[in-house]
PDB file of C-alpha atoms in Angstrom:
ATOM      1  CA  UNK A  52      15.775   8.025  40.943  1.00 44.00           C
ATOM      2  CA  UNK A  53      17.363   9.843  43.695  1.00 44.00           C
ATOM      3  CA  UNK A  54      17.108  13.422  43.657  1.00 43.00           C
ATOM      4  CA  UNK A  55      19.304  16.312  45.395  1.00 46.00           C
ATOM      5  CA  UNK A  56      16.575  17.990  47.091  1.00 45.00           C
ATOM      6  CA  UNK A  57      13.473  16.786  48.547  1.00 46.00           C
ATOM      7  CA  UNK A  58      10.885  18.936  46.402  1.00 48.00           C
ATOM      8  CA  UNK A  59      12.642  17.692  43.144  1.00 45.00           C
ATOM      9  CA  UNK A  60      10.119  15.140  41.662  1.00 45.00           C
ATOM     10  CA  UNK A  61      11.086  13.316  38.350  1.00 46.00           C
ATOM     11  CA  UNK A  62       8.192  14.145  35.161  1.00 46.00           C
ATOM     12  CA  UNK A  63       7.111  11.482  33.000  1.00 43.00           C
ATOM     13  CA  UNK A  64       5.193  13.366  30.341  1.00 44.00           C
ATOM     14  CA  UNK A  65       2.313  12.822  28.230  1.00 42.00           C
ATOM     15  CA  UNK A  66       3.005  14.149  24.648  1.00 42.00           C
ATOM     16  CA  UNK A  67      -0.009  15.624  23.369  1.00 41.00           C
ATOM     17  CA  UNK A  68       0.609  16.208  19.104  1.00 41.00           C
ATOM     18  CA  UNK A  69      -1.504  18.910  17.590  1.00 40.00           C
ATOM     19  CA  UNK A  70       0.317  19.008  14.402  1.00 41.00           C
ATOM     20  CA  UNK A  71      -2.808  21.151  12.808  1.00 41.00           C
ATOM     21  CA  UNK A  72      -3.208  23.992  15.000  1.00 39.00           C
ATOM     22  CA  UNK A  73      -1.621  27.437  13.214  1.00 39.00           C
ATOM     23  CA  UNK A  74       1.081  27.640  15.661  1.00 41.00           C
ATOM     24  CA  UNK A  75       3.611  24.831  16.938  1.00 42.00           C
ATOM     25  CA  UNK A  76       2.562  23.401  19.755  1.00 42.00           C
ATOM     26  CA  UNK A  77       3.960  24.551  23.342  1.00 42.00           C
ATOM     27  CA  UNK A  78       7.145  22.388  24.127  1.00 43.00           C
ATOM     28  CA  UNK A  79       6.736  19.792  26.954  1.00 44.00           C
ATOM     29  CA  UNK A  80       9.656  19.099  29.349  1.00 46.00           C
ATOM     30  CA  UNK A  81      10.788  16.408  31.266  1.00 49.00           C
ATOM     31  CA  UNK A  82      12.963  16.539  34.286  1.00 49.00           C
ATOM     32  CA  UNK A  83      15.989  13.778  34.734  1.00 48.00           C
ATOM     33  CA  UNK A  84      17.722  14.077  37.497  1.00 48.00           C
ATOM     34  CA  UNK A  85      21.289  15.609  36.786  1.00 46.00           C
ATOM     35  CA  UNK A  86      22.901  13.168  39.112  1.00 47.00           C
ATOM     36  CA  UNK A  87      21.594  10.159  37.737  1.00 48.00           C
ATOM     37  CA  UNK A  88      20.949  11.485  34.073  1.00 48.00           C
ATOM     38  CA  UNK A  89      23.259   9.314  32.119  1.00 57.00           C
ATOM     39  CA  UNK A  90      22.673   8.687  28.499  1.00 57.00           C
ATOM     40  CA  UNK A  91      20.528   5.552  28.590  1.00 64.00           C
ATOM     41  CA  UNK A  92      18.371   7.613  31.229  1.00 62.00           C
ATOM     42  CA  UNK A  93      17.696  10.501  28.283  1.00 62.00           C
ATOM     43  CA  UNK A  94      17.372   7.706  25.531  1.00 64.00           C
ATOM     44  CA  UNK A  95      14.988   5.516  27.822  1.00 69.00           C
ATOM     45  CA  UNK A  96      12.695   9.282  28.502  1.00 66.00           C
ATOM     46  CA  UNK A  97      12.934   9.873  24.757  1.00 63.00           C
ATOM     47  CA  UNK A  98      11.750   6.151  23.856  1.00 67.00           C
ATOM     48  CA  UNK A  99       8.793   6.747  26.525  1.00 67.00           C
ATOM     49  CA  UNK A 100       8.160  10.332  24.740  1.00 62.00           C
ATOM     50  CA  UNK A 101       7.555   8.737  21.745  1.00 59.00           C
ATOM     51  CA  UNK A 102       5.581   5.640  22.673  1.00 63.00           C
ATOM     52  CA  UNK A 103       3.093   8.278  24.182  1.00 61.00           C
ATOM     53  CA  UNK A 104       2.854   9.950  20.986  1.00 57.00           C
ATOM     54  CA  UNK A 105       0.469   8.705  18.095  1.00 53.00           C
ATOM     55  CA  UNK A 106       2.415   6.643  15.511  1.00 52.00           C
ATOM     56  CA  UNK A 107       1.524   9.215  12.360  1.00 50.00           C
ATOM     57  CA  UNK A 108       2.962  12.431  14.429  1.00 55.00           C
ATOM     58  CA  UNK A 109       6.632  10.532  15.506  1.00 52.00           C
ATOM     59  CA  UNK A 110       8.139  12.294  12.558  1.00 55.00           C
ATOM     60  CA  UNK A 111       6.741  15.808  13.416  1.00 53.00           C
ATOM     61  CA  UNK A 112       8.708  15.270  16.937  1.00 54.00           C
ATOM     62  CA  UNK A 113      12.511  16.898  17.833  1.00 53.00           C
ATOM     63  CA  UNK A 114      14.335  16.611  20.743  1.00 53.00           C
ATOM     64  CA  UNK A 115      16.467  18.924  22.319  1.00 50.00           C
ATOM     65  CA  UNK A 116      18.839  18.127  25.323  1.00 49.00           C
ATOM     66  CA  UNK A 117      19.344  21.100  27.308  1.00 48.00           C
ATOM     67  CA  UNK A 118      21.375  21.100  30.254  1.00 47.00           C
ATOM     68  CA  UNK A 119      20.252  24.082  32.701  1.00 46.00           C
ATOM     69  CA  UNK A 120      22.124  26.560  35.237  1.00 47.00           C
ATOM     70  CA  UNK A 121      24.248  24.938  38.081  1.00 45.00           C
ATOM     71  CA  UNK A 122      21.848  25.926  40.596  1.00 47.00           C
ATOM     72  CA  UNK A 123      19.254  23.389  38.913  1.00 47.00           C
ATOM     73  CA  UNK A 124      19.480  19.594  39.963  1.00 48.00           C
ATOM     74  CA  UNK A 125      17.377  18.528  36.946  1.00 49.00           C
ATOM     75  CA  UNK A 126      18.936  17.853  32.928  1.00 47.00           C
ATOM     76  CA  UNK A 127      15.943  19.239  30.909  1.00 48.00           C
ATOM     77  CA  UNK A 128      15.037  17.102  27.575  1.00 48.00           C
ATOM     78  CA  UNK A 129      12.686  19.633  25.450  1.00 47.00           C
ATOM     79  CA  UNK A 130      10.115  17.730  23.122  1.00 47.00           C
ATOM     80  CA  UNK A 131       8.788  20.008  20.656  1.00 50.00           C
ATOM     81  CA  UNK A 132       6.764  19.631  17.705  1.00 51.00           C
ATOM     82  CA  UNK A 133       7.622  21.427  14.162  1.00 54.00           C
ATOM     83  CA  UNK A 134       5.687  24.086  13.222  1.00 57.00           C
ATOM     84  CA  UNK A 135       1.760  23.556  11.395  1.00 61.00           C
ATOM     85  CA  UNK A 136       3.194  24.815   8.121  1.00 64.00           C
ATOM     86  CA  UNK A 137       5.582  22.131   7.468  1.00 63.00           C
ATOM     87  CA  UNK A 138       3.208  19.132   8.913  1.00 63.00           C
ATOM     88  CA  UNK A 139       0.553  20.798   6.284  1.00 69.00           C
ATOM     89  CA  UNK A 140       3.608  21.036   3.248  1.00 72.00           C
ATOM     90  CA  UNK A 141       4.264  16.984   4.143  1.00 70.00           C
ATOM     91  CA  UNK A 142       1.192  15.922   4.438  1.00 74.00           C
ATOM     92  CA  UNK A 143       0.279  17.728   0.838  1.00 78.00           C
ATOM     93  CA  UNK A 144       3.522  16.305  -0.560  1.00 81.00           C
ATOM     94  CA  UNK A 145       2.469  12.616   0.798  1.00 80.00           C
ATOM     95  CA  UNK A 146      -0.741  12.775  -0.256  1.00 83.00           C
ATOM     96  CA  UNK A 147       0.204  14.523  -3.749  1.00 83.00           C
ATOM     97  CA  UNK A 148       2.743  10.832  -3.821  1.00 84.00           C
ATOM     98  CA  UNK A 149       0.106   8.698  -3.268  1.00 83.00           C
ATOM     99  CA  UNK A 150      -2.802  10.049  -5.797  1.00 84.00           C
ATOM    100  CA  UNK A 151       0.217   9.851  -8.508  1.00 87.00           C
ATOM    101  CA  UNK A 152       0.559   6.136  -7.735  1.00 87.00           C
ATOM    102  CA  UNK A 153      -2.952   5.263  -7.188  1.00 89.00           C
ATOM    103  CA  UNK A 154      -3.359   6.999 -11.102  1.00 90.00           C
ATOM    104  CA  UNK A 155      -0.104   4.814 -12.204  1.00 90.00           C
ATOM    105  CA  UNK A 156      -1.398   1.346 -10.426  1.00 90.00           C
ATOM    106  CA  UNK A 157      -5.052   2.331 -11.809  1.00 92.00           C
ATOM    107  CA  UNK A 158      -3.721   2.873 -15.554  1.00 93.00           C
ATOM    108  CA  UNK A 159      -1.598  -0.163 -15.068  1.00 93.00           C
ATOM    109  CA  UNK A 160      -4.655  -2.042 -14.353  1.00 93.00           C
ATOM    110  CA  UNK A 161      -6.669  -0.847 -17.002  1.00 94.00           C
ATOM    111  CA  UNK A 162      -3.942  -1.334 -19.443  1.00 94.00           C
ATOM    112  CA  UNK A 163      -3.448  -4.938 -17.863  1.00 94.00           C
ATOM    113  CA  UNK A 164      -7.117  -5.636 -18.336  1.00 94.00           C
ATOM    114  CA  UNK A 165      -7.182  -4.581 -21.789  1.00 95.00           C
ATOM    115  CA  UNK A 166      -4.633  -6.756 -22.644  1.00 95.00           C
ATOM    116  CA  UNK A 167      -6.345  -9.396 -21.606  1.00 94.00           C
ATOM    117  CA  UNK A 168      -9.855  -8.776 -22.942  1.00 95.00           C
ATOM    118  CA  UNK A 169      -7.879  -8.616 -26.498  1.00 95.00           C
ATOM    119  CA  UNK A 170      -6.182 -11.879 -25.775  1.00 95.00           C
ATOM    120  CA  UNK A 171      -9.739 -13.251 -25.028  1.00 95.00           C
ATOM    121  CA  UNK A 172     -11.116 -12.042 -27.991  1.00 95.00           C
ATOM    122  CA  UNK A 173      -8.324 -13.192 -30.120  1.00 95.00           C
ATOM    123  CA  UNK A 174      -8.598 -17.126 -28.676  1.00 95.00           C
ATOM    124  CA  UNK A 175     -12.729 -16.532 -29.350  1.00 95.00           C
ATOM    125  CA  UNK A 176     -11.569 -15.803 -33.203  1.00 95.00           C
ATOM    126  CA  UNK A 177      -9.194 -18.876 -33.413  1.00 95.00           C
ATOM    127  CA  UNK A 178     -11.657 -21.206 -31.933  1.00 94.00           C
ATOM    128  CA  UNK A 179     -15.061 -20.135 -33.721  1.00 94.00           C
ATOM    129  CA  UNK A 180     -12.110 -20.446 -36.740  1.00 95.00           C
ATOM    130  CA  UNK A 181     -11.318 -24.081 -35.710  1.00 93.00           C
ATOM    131  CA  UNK A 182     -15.090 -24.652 -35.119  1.00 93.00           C
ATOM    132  CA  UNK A 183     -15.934 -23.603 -38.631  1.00 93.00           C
ATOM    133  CA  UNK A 184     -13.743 -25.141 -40.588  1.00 94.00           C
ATOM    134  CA  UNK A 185     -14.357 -28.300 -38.505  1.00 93.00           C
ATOM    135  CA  UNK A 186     -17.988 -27.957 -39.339  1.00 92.00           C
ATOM    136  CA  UNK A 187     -17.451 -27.672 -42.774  1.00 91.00           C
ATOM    137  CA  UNK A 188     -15.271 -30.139 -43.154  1.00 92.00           C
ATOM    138  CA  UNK A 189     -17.491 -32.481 -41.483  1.00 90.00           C
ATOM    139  CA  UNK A 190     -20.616 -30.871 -43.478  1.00 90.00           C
ATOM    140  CA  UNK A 191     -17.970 -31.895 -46.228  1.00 90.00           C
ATOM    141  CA  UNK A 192     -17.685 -35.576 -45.530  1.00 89.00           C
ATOM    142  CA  UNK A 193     -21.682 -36.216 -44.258  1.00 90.00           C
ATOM    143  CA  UNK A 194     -22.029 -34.831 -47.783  1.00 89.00           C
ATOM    144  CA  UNK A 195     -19.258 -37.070 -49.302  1.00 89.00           C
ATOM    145  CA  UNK A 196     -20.535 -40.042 -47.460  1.00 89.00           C
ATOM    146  CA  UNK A 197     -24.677 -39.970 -47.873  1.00 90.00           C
ATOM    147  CA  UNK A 198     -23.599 -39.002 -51.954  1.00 90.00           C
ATOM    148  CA  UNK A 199     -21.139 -42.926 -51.919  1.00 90.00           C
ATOM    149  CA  UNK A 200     -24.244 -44.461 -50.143  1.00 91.00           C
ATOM    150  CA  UNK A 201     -26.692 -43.163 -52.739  1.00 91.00           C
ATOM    151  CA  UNK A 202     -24.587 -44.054 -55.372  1.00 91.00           C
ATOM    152  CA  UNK A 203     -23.955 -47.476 -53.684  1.00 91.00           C
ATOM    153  CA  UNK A 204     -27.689 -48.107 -53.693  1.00 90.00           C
ATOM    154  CA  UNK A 205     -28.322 -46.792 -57.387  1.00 90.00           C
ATOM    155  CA  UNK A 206     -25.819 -49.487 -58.541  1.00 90.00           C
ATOM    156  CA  UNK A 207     -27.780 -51.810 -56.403  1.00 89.00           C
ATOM    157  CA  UNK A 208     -30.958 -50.598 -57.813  1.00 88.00           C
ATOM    158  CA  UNK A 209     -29.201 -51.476 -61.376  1.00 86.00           C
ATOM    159  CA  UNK A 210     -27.899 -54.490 -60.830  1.00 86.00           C
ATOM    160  CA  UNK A 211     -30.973 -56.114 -59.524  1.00 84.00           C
ATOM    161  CA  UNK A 212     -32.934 -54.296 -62.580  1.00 81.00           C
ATOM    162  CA  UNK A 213     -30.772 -55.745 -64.592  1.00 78.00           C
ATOM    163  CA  UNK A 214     -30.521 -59.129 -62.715  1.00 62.00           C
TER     164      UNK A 214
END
């Protein structure tokens, strides 16, 4: 960058969040040179701001563009964070958001489960169902085929008494 006066020294700063303290954090400023601070020159320190932030506290960031006295060879972009109150009022909103749809997905699950173990049962109830009558009715022909063999042999037993 090329600066107007010698002692002019462009500031790349470090954002620092403290989005819990009680009171908003101090604003930081960065210098741009007025003669070369174009537009891309405050979007390109603004992208940079926010890189240096942590990716949780981008939201809690504004940016103001304030362009100072004459006499001043330096555009001043003023990062500030919102106040403690609101970060706490999100956070409790957020986190009030995602208990309600852990409860929802964990009822849904139970419910879900549930289901199932009923389905399970029900199959059990058919198939020990199947398996009885199936035993029966092959309790039901043993019975039907050992009574046709003993009454095969009895007629044997005749006929040869007889023969």
């Amino acid at each position: 960058m090329t600066s107007s006066s010698p002692t002019s020294t462009p500031l790349k700063p470090k954002v620092t969040a403290h989005p819990l303290s009680p009171s908003p954090s101090p604003p930081s400023r960065g210098l741009v040179d007025k003669h070369d601070a174009d537009f891309e020159k405050v979007l390109t320190f603004i992208a940079e701001t926010e890189e240096n932030v942590a990716l949780e506290d981008r939201s809690l960031i504004d940016f103001d563009i304030v362009f100072q006295p004459t006499t001043s060879p330096h555009l001043s972009v003023l990062v500030e964070h919102r106040d403690a109150e609101w970060y706490l009022a999100h956070n409790a909103l957020l986190k009030h958001a995602y208990d309600a749809e852990m409860t929802v997905r964990n009822q849904a699950n139970a419910a879900s489960l549930e289901l199932r173990n009923i389905e399970l049962d029900m199959q059990r109830a058919r198939i020990r169902e199947v398996v009885q009558r199936r035993t029966a009715r092959a309790h039901q022909l043993v019975g039907l085929r050992l009574r046709a063999r003993i009454s095969m042999l009895e007629s044997m037993a005749k006929m040869r008494n007889f023969g």
